PDB file of C-alpha atoms in Angstrom:
ATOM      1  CA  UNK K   1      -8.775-106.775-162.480  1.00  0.00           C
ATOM      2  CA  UNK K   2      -7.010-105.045-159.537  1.00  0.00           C
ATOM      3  CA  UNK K   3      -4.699-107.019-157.339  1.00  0.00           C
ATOM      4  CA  UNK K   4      -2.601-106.768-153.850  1.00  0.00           C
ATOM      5  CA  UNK K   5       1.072-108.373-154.040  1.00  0.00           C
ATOM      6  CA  UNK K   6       2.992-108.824-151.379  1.00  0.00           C
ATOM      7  CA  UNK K   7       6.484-110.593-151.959  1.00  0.00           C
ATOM      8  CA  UNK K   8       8.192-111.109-148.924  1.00  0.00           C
ATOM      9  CA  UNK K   9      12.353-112.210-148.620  1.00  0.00           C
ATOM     10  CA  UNK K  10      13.798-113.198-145.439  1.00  0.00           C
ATOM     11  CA  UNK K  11      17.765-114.149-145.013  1.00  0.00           C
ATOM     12  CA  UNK K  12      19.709-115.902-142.576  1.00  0.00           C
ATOM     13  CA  UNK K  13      22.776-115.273-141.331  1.00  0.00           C
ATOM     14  CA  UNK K  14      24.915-117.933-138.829  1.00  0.00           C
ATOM     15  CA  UNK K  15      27.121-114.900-138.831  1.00  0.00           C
ATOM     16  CA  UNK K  16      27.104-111.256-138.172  1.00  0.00           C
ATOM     17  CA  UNK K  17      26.724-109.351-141.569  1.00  0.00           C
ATOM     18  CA  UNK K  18      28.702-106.165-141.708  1.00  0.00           C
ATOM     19  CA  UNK K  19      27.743-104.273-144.746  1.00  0.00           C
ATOM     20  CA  UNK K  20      25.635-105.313-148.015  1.00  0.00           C
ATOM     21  CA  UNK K  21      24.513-103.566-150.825  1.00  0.00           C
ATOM     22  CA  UNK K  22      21.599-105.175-152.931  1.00  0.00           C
ATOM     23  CA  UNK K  23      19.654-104.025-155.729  1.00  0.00           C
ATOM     24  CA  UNK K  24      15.703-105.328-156.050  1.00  0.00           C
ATOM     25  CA  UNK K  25      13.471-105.709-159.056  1.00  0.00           C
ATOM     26  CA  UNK K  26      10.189-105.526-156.965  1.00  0.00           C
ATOM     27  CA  UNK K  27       8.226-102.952-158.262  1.00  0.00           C
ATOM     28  CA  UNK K  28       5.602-103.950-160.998  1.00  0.00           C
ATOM     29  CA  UNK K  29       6.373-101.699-164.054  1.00  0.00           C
ATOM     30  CA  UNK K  30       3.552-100.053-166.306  1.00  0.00           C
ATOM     31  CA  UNK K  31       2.407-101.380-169.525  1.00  0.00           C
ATOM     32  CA  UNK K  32      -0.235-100.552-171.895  1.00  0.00           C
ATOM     33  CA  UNK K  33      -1.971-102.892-169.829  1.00  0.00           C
ATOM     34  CA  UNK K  34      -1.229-102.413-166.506  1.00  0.00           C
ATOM     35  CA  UNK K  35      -1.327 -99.853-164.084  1.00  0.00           C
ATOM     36  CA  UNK K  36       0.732 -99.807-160.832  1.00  0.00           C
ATOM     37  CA  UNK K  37      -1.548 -97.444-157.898  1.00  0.00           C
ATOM     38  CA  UNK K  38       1.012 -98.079-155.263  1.00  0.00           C
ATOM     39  CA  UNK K  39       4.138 -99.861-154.160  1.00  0.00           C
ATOM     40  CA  UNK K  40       6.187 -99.864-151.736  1.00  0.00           C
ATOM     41  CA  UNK K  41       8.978-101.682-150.326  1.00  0.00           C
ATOM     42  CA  UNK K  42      10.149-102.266-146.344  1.00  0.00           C
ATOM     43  CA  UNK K  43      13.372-103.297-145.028  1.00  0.00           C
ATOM     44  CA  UNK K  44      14.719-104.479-142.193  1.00  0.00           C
ATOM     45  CA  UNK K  45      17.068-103.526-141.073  1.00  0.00           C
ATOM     46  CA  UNK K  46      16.847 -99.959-141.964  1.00  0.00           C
ATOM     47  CA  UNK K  47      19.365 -99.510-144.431  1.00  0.00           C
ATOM     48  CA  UNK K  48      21.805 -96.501-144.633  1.00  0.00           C
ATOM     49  CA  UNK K  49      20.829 -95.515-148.558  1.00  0.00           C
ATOM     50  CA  UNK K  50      18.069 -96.261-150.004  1.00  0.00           C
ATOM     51  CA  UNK K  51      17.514 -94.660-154.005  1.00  0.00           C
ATOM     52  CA  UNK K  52      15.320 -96.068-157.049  1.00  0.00           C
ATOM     53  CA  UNK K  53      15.990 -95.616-160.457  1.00  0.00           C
ATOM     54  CA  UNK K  54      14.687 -96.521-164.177  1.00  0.00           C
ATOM     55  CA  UNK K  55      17.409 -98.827-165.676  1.00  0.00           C
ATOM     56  CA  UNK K  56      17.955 -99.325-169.232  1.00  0.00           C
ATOM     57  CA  UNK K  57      14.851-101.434-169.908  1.00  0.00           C
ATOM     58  CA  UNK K  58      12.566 -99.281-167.954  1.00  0.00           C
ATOM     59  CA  UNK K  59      12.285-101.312-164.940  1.00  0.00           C
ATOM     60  CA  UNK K  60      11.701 -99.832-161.658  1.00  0.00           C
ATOM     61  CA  UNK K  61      14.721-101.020-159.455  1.00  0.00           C
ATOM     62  CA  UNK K  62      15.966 -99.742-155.964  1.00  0.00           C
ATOM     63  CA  UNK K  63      19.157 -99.344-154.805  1.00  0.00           C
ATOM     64  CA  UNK K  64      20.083-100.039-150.791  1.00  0.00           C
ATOM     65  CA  UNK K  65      23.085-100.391-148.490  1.00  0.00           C
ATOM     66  CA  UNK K  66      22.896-101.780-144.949  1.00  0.00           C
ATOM     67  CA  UNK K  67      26.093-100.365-143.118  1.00  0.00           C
ATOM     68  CA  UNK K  68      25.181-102.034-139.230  1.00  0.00           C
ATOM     69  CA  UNK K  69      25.826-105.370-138.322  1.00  0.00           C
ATOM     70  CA  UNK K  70      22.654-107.759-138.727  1.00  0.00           C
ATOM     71  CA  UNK K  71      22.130-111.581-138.144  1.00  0.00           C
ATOM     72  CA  UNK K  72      18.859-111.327-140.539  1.00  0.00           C
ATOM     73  CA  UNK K  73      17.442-109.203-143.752  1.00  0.00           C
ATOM     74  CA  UNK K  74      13.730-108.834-144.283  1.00  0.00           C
ATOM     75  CA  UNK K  75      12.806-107.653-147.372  1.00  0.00           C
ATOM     76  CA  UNK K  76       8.892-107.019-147.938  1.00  0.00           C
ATOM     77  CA  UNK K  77       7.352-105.379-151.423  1.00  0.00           C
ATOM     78  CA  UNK K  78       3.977-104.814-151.724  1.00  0.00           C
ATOM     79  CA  UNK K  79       2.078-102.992-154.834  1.00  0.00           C
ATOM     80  CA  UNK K  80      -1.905-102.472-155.733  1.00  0.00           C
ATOM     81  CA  UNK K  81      -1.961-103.131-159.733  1.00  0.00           C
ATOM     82  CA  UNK K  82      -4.814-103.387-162.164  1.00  0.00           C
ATOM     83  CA  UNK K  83      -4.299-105.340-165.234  1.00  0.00           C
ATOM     84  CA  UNK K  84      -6.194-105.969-168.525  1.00  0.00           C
ATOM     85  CA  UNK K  85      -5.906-108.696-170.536  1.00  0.00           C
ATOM     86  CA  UNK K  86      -3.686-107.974-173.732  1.00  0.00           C
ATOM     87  CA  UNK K  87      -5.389-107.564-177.094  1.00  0.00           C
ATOM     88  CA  UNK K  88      -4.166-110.681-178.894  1.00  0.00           C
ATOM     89  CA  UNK K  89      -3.922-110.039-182.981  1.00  0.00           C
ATOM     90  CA  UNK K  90      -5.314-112.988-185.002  1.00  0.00           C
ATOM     91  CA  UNK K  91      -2.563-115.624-185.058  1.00  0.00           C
ATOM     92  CA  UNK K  92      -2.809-116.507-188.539  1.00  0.00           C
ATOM     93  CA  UNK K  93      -3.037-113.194-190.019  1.00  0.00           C
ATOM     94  CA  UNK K  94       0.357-112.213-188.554  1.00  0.00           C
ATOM     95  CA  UNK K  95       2.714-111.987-191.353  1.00  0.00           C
ATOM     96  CA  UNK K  96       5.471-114.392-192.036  1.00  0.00           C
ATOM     97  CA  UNK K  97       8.059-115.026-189.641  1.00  0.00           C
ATOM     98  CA  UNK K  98      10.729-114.710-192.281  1.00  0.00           C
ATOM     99  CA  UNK K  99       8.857-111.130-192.903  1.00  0.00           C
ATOM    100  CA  UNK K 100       9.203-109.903-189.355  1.00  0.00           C
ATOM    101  CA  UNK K 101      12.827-111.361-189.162  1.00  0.00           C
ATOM    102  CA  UNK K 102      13.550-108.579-192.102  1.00  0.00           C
ATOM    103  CA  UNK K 103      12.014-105.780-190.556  1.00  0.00           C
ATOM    104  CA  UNK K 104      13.770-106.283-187.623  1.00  0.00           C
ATOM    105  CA  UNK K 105      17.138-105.089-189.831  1.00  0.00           C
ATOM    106  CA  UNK K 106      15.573-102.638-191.314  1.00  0.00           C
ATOM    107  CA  UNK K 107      12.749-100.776-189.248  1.00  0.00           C
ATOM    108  CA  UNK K 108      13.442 -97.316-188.124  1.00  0.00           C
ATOM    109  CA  UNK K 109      10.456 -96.576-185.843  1.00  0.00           C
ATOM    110  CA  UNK K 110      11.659 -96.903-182.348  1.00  0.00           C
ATOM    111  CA  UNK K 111       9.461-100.022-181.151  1.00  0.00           C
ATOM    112  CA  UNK K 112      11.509-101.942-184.054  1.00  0.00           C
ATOM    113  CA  UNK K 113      14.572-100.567-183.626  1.00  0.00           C
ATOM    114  CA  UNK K 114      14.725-101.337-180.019  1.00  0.00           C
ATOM    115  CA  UNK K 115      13.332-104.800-180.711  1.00  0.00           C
ATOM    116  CA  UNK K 116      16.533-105.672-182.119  1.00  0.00           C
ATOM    117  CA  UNK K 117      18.632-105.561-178.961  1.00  0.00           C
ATOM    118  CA  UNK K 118      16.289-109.004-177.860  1.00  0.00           C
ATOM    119  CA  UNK K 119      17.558-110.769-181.226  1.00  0.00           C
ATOM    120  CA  UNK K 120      21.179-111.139-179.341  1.00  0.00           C
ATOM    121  CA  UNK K 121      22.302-113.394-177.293  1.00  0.00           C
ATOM    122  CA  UNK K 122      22.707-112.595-173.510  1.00  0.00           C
ATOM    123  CA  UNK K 123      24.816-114.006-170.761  1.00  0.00           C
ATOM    124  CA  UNK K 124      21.767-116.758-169.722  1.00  0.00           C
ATOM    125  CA  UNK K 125      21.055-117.519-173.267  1.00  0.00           C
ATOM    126  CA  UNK K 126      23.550-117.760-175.252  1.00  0.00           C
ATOM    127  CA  UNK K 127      23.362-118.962-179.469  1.00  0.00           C
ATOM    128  CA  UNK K 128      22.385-122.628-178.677  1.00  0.00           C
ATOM    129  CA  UNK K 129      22.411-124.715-182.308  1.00  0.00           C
ATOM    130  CA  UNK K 130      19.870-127.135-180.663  1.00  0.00           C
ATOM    131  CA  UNK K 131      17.468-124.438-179.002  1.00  0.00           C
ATOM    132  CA  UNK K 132      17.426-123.291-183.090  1.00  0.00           C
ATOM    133  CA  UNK K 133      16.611-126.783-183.996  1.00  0.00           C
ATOM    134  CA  UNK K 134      14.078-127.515-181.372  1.00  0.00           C
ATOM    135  CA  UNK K 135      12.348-124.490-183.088  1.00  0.00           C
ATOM    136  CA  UNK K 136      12.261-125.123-186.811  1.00  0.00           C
ATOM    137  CA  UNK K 137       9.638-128.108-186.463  1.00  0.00           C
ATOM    138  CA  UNK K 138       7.386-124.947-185.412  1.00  0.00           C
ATOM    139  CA  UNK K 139       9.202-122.693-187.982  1.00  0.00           C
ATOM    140  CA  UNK K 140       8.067-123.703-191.399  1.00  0.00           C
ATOM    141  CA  UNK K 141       8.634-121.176-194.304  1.00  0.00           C
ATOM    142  CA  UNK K 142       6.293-118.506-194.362  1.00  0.00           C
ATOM    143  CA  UNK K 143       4.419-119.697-191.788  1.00  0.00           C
ATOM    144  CA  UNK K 144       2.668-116.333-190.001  1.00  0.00           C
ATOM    145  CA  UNK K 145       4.680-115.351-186.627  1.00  0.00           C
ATOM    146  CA  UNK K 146       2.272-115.535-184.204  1.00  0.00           C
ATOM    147  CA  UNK K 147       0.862-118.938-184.847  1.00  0.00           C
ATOM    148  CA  UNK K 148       4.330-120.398-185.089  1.00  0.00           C
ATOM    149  CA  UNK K 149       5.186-118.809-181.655  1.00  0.00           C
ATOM    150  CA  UNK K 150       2.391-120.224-180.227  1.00  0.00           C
ATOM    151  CA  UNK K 151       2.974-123.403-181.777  1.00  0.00           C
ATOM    152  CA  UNK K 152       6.425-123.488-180.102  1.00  0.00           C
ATOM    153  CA  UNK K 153       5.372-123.083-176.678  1.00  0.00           C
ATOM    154  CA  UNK K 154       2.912-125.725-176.867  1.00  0.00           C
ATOM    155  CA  UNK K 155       5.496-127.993-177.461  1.00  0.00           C
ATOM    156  CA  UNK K 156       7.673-126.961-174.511  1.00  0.00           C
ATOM    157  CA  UNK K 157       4.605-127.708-172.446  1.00  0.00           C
ATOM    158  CA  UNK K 158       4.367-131.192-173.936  1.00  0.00           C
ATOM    159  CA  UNK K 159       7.885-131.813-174.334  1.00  0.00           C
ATOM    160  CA  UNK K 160       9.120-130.560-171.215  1.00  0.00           C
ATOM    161  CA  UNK K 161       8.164-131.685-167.284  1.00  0.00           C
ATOM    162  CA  UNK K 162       7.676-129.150-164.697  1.00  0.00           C
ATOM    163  CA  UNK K 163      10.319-130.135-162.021  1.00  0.00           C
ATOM    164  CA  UNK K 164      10.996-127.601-159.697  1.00  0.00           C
ATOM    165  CA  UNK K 165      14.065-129.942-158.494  1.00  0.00           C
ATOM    166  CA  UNK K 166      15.721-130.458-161.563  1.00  0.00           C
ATOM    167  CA  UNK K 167      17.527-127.012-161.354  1.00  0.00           C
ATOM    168  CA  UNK K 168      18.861-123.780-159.935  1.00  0.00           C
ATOM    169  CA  UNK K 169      19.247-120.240-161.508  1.00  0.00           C
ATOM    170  CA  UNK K 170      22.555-121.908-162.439  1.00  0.00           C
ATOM    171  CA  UNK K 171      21.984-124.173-164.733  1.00  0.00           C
ATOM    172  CA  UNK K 172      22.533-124.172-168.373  1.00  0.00           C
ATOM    173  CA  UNK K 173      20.334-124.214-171.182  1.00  0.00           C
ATOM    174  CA  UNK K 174      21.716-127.061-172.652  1.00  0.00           C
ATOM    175  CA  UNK K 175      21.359-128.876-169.643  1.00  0.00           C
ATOM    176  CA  UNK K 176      17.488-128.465-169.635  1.00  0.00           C
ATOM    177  CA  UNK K 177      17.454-129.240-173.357  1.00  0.00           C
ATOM    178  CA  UNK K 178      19.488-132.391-172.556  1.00  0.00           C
ATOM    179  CA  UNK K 179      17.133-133.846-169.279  1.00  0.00           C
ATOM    180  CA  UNK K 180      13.926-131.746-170.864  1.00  0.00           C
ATOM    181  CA  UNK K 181      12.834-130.642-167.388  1.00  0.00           C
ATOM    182  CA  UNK K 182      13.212-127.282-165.291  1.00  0.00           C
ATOM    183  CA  UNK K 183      10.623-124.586-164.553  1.00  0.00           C
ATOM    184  CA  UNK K 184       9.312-121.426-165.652  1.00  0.00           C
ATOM    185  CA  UNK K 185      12.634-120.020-165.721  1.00  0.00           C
ATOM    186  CA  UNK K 186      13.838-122.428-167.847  1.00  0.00           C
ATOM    187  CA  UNK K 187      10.951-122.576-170.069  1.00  0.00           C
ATOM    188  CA  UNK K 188      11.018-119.073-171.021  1.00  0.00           C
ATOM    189  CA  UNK K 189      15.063-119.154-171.547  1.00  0.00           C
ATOM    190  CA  UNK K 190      14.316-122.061-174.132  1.00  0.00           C
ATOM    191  CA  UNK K 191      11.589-120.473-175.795  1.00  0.00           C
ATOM    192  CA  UNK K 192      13.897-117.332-176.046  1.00  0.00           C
ATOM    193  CA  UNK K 193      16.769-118.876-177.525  1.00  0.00           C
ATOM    194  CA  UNK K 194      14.962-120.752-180.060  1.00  0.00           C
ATOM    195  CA  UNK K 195      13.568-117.544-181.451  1.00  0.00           C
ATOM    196  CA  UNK K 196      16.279-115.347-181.286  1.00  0.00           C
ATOM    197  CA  UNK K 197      18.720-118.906-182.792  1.00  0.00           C
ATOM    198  CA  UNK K 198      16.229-118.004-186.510  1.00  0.00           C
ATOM    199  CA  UNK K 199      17.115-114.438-185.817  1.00  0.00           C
ATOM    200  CA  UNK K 200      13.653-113.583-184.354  1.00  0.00           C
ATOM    201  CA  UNK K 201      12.984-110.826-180.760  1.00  0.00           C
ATOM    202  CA  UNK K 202      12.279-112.417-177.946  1.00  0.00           C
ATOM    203  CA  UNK K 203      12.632-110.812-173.993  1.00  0.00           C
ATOM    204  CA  UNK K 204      12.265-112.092-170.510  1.00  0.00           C
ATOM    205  CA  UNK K 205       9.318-111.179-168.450  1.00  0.00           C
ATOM    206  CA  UNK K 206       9.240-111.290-165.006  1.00  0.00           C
ATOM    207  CA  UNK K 207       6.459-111.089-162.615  1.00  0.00           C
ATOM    208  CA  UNK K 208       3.470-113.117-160.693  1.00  0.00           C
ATOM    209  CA  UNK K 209       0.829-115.110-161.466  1.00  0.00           C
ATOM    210  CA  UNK K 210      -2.441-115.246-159.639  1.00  0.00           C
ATOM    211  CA  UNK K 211      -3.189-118.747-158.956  1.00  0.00           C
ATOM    212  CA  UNK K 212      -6.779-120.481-157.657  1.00  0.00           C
ATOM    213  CA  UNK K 213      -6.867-122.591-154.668  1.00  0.00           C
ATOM    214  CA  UNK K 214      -9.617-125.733-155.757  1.00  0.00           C
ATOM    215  CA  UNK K 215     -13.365-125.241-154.967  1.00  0.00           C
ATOM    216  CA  UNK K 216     -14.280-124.942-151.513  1.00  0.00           C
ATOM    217  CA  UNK K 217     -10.559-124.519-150.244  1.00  0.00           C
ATOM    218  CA  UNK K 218      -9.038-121.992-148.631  1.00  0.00           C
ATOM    219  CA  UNK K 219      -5.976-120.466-150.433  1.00  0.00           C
ATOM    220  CA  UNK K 220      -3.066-120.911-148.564  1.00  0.00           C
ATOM    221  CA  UNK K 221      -1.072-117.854-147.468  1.00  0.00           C
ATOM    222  CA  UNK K 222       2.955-117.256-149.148  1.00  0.00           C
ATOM    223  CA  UNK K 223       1.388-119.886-151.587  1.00  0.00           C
ATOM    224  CA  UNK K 224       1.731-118.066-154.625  1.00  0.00           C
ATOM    225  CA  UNK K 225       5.311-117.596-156.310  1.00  0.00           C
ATOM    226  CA  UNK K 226       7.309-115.539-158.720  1.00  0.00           C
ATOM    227  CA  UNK K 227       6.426-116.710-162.605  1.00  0.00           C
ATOM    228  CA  UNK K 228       8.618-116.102-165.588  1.00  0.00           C
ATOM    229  CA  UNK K 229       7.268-116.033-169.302  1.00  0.00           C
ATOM    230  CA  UNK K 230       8.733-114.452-172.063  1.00  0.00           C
ATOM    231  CA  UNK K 231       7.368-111.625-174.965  1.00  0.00           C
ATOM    232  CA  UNK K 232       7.877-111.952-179.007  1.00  0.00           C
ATOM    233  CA  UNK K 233       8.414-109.016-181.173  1.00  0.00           C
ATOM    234  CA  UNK K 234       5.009-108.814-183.511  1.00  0.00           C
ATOM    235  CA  UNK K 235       4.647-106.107-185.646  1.00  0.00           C
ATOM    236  CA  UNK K 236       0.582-106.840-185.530  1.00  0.00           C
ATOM    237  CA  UNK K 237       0.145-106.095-181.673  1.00  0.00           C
ATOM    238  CA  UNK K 238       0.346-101.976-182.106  1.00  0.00           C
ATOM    239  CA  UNK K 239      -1.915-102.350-178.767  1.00  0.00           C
ATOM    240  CA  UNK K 240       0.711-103.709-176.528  1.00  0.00           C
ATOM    241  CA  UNK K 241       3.973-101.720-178.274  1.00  0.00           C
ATOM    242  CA  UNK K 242       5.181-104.389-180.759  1.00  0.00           C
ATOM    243  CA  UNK K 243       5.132-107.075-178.212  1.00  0.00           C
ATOM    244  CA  UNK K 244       3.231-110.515-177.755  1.00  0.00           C
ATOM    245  CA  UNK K 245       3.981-112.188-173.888  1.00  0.00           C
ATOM    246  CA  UNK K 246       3.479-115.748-174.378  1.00  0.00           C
ATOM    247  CA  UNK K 247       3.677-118.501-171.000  1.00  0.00           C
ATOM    248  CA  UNK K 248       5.279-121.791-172.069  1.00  0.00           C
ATOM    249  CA  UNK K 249       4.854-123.508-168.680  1.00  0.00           C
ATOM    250  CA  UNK K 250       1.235-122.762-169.012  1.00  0.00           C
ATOM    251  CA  UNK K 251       0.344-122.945-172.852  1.00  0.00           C
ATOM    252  CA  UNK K 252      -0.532-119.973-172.970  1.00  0.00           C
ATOM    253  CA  UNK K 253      -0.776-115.860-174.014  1.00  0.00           C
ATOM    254  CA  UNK K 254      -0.869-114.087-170.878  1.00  0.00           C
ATOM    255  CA  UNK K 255      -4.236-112.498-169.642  1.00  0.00           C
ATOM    256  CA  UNK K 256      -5.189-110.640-166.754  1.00  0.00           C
ATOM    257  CA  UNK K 257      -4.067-112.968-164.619  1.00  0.00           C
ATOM    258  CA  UNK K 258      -0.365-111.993-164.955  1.00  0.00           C
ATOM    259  CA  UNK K 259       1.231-109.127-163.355  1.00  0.00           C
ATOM    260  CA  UNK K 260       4.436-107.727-164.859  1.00  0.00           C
ATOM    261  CA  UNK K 261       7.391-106.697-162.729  1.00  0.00           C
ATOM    262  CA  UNK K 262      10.484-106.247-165.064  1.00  0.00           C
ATOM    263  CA  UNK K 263      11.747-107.074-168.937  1.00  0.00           C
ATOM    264  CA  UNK K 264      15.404-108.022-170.109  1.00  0.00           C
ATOM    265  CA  UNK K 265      17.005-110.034-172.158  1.00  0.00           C
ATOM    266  CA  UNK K 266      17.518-112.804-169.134  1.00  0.00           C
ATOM    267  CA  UNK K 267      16.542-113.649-165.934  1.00  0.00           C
ATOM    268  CA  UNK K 268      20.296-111.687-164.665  1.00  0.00           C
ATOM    269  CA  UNK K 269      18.762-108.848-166.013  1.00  0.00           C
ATOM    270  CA  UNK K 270      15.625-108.766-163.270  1.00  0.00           C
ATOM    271  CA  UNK K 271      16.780-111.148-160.585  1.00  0.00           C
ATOM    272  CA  UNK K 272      14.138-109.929-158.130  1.00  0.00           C
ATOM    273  CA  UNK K 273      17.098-109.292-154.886  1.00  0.00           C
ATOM    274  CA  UNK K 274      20.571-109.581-155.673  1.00  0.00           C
ATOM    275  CA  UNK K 275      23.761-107.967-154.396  1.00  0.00           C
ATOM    276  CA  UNK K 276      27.324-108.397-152.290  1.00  0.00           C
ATOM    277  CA  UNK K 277      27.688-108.983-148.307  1.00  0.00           C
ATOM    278  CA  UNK K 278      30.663-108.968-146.107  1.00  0.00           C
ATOM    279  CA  UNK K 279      30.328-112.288-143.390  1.00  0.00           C
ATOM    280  CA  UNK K 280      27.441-113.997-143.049  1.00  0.00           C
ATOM    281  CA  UNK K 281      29.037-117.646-142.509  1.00  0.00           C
ATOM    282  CA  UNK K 282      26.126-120.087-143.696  1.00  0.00           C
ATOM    283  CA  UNK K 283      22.178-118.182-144.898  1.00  0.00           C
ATOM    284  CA  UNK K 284      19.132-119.340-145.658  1.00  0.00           C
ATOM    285  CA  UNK K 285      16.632-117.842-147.487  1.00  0.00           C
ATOM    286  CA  UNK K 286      13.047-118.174-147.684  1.00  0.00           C
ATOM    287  CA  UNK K 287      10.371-116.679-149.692  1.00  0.00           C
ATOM    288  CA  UNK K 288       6.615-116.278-149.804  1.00  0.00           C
ATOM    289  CA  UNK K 289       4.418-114.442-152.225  1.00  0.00           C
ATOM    290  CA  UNK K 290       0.606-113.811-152.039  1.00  0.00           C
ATOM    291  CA  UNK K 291      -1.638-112.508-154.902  1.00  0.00           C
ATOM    292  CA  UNK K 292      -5.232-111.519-153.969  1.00  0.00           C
ATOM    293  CA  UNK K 293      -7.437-109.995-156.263  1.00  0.00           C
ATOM    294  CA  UNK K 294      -9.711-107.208-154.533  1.00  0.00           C
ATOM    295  CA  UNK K 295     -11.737-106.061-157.509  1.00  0.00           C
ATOM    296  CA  UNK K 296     -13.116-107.192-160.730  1.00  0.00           C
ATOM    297  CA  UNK K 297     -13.284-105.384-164.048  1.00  0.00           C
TER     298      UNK K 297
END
């Protein structure tokens, strides 16, 4: 499936801006199962530096610093991509999760041994005793990985409402254990937590789903949004480099639907704009996204 993204950011400023510098995870990264044609990314105003980089997860992230005064920042990404569907291995023929939990101490291969930076915790989720519990129910002994994982996120989906009032960026994990609500942000930061709390890999994904508009509707334009998921370490999935993404707010594995932007260990670690500005007074922000698919496998 090939696709057209276009993720446009817009601040406002009740007061003159002087000088920011911002760094942006907007670039889809490539994957065994996804190819990025083209991307490229406008600003406005034109800033003074511009540079891009490959940070320590591989991500594709640019660097730029606005050094005139500006009322408003436009920020507009926009990428061609083509995307397969992950190979999923057969759930139940994963070996144990207890199994995998021991390789990840002792595996040498790099896939493995980089796997085991994800089994820490990170500033957005920290060790969280009741993330650990939440995950045991799915977590019997020597049940095989894979169906356990996807056992878990099913239950997040049940469990927990989609309420994309309930919190910010901010808010804690306990927090959206206590009120069991949030969104996809917060889904995938639980489902991380409670597999890296029995010593399991788990990493954030970032990126953008394609949704549907019902039958005989249009689809309605800055609709779409930014989606978060997260990816398992599974020894099985050679295919995809060790890694199995898995969509709690959706029940799901990911398929071609899903477009991949950036990994980390957290959402800090691929915030999609973030930076410093001197001034400003009061902003606003907006944000619009569109997905359109313009060819089929």
């Amino acid at each position: 499936m090939r696709y057209q993204v276009t993720h446009l950011t817009r601040y406002g400023y009740s007061d003159p801006v002087s000088l920011c510098h911002s760094i942006a995870h907007l670039k889809p990264r490539e994957t065994p199962c996804q190819r990025c044609i083209a991307a490229n990314l406008r600003i406005n105003p034109w800033p003074s530096v511009v540079r891009e980089h490959r940070d320590f997860f591989g991500n594709r992230v640019n660097y730029f610093s606005i050094q005139q005064s500006h009322l408003q920042l436009e920020i507009s990404a926009s990428a061609e991509i083509e995307v397969t569907a992950p190979p999923l291995p057969e759930p139940a023929a994963t070996q144990s999760w207890e199994k995998t939990r021991a390789r990840l101490q002792t595996v040498r291969a790099a896939a493995g041994a980089s796997a085991r930076l994800f089994a820490l915790p990170s500033p957005a989720v920290p060790l969280e005793p009741l993330a650990a519990d939440y995950a045991r129910a799915s977590f019997s002994p020597q049940r095989p990985l894979l169906e356990a994982a996807l056992d878990l996120i099913s239950r997040i989906h049940r469990d927990f409402d989609y309420d994309p009032t309930s919190t910010t960026v901010a808010t804690p994990l306990a927090e959206v254990l206590a009120q069991r609500r949030g969104v996809c942000q917060d889904f995938a930061h639980l489902a991380i937590a409670a597999l890296r709390g029995l010593g399991l890999a788990a990493r954030y994904v970032s990126g953008y789903l394609e949704t549907l508009p019902p039958p005989d509707q249009p689809k309605l334009r800055g609709a779409d949004a930014s989606h978060a998921w997260l990816a398992i370490y599974c020894p099985e999935a050679q295919a995809t480099g060790g890694w199995v993404d898995l969509d709690p707010t959706n029940d799901c594995p990911i398929g071609e639907q899903y477009i991949t932007t950036a990994i980390g260990r957290d959402y800090r670690d691929v915030t999609p704009v973030r930076g410093v500005f001197y001034g400003g007074g009061e902003h606003s922000l907006a944000v619009s996204v569109d997905v359109d698919r313009i060819a089929s496998g």
